[in-house]
XYZ file of N, CA and C in Angstrom:
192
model
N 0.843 -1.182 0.000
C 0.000 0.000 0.000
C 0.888 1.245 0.000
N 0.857 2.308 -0.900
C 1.383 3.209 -1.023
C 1.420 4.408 0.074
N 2.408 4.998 0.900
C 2.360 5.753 1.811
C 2.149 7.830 1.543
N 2.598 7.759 -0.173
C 1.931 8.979 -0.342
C 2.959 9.219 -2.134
N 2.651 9.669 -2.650
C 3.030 10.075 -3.913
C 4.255 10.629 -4.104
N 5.182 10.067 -4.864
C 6.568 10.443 -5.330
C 6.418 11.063 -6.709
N 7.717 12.183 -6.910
C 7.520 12.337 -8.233
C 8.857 12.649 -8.738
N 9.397 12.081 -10.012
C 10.774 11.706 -10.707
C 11.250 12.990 -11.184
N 12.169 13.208 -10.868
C 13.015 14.321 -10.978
C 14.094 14.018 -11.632
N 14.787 14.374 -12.873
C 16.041 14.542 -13.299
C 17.178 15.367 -12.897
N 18.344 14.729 -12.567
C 19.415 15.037 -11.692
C 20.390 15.641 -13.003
N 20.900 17.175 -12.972
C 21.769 16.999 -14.289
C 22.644 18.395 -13.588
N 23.975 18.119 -14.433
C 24.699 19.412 -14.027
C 24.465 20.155 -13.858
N 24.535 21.463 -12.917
C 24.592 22.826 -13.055
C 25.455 23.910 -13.832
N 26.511 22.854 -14.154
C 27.597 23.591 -15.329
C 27.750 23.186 -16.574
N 27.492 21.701 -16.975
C 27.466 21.412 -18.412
C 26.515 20.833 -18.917
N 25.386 20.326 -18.054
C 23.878 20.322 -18.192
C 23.983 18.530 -18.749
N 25.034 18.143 -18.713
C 25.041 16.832 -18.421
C 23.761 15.910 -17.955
N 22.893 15.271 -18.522
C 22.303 14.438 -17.161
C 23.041 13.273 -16.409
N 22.607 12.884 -14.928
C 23.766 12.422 -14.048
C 23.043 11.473 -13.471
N 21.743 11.428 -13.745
C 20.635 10.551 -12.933
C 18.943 11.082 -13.101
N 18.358 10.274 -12.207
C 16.998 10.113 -11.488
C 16.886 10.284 -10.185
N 15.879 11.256 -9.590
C 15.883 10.920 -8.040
C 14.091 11.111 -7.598
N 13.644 9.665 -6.921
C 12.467 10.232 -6.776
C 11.807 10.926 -5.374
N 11.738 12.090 -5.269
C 11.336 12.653 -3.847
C 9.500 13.174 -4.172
N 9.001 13.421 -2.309
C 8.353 13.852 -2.433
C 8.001 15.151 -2.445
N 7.289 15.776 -3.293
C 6.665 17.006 -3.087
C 7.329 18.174 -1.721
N 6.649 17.555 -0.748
C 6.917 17.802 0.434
C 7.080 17.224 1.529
N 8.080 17.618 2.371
C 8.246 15.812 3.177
C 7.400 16.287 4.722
N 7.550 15.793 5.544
C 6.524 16.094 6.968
C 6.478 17.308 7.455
N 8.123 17.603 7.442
C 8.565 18.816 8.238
C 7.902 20.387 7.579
N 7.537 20.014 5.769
C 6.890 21.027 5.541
C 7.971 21.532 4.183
N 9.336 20.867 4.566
C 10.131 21.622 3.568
C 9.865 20.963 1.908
N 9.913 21.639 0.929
C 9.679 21.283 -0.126
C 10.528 20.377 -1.308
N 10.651 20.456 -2.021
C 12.060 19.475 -3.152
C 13.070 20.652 -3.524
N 12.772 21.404 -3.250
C 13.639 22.391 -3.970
C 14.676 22.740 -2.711
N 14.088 22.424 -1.539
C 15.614 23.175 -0.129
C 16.141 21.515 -0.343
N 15.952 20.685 -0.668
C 16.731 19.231 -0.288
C 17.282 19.323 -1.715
N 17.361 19.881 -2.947
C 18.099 19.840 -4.078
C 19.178 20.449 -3.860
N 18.905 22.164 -2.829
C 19.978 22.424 -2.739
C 21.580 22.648 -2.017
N 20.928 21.345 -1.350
C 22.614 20.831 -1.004
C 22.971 19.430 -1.455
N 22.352 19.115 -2.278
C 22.686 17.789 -3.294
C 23.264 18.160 -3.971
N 24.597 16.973 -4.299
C 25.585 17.054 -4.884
C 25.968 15.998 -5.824
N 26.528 15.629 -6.639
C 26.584 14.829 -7.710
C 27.905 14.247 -8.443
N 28.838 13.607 -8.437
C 29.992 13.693 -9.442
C 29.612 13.730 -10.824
N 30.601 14.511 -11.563
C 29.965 15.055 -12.747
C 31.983 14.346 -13.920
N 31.408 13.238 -14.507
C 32.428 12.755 -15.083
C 33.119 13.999 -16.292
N 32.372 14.680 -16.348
C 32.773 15.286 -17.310
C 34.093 16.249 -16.749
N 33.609 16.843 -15.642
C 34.546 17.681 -15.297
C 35.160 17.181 -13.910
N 34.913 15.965 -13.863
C 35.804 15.113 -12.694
C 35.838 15.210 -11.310
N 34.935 15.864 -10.584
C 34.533 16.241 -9.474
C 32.869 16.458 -9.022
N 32.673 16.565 -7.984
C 31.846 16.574 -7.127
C 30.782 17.867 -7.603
N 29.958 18.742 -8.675
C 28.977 19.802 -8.491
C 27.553 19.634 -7.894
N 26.628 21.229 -7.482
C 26.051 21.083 -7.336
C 24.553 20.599 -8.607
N 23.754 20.277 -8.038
C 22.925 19.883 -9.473
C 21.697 20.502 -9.411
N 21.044 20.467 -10.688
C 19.767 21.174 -11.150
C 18.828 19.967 -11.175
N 17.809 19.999 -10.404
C 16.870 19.062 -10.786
C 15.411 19.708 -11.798
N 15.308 18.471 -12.320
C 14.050 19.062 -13.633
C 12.858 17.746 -13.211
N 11.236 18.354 -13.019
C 10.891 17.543 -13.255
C 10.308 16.692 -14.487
N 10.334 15.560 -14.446
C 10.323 14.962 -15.710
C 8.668 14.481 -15.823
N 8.426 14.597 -17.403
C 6.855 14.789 -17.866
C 6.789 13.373 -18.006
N 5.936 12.528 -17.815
C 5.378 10.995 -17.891
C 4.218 11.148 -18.644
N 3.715 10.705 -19.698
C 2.571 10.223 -20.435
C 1.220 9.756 -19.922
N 0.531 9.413 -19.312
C -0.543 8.811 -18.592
C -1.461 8.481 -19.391
């Protein structure tokens, strides 16, 4: 039984726009805070430029 709705977010550079992944969060988690304060201290290795950036998440459109 499902405990409440996730939604897929694309994980991609902030500097070469690379994509780097998938991450699925919710909306909003208990405390109230939203997807966007937990994106921004997520961090990512980015092969391109060989280290650790921060990342841009996009959400991604699904068909239904």
């Amino acid at each position: 039984m499902p405990r409440g709705k996730r939604t897929v977010f694309t994980v991609s550079c902030s500097e070469t726009g690379l994509r780097l992944g998938t991450v699925r969060l919710h909306k909003q988690d208990k405390q109230g805070r939203s997807w966007k304060e937990h994106a921004a201290k997520f961090k990512k290795y980015c092969p391109k430029l060989r280290r650790r950036v921060t990342v841009k998440l996009k959400e991604e459109k699904h068909s239904s």
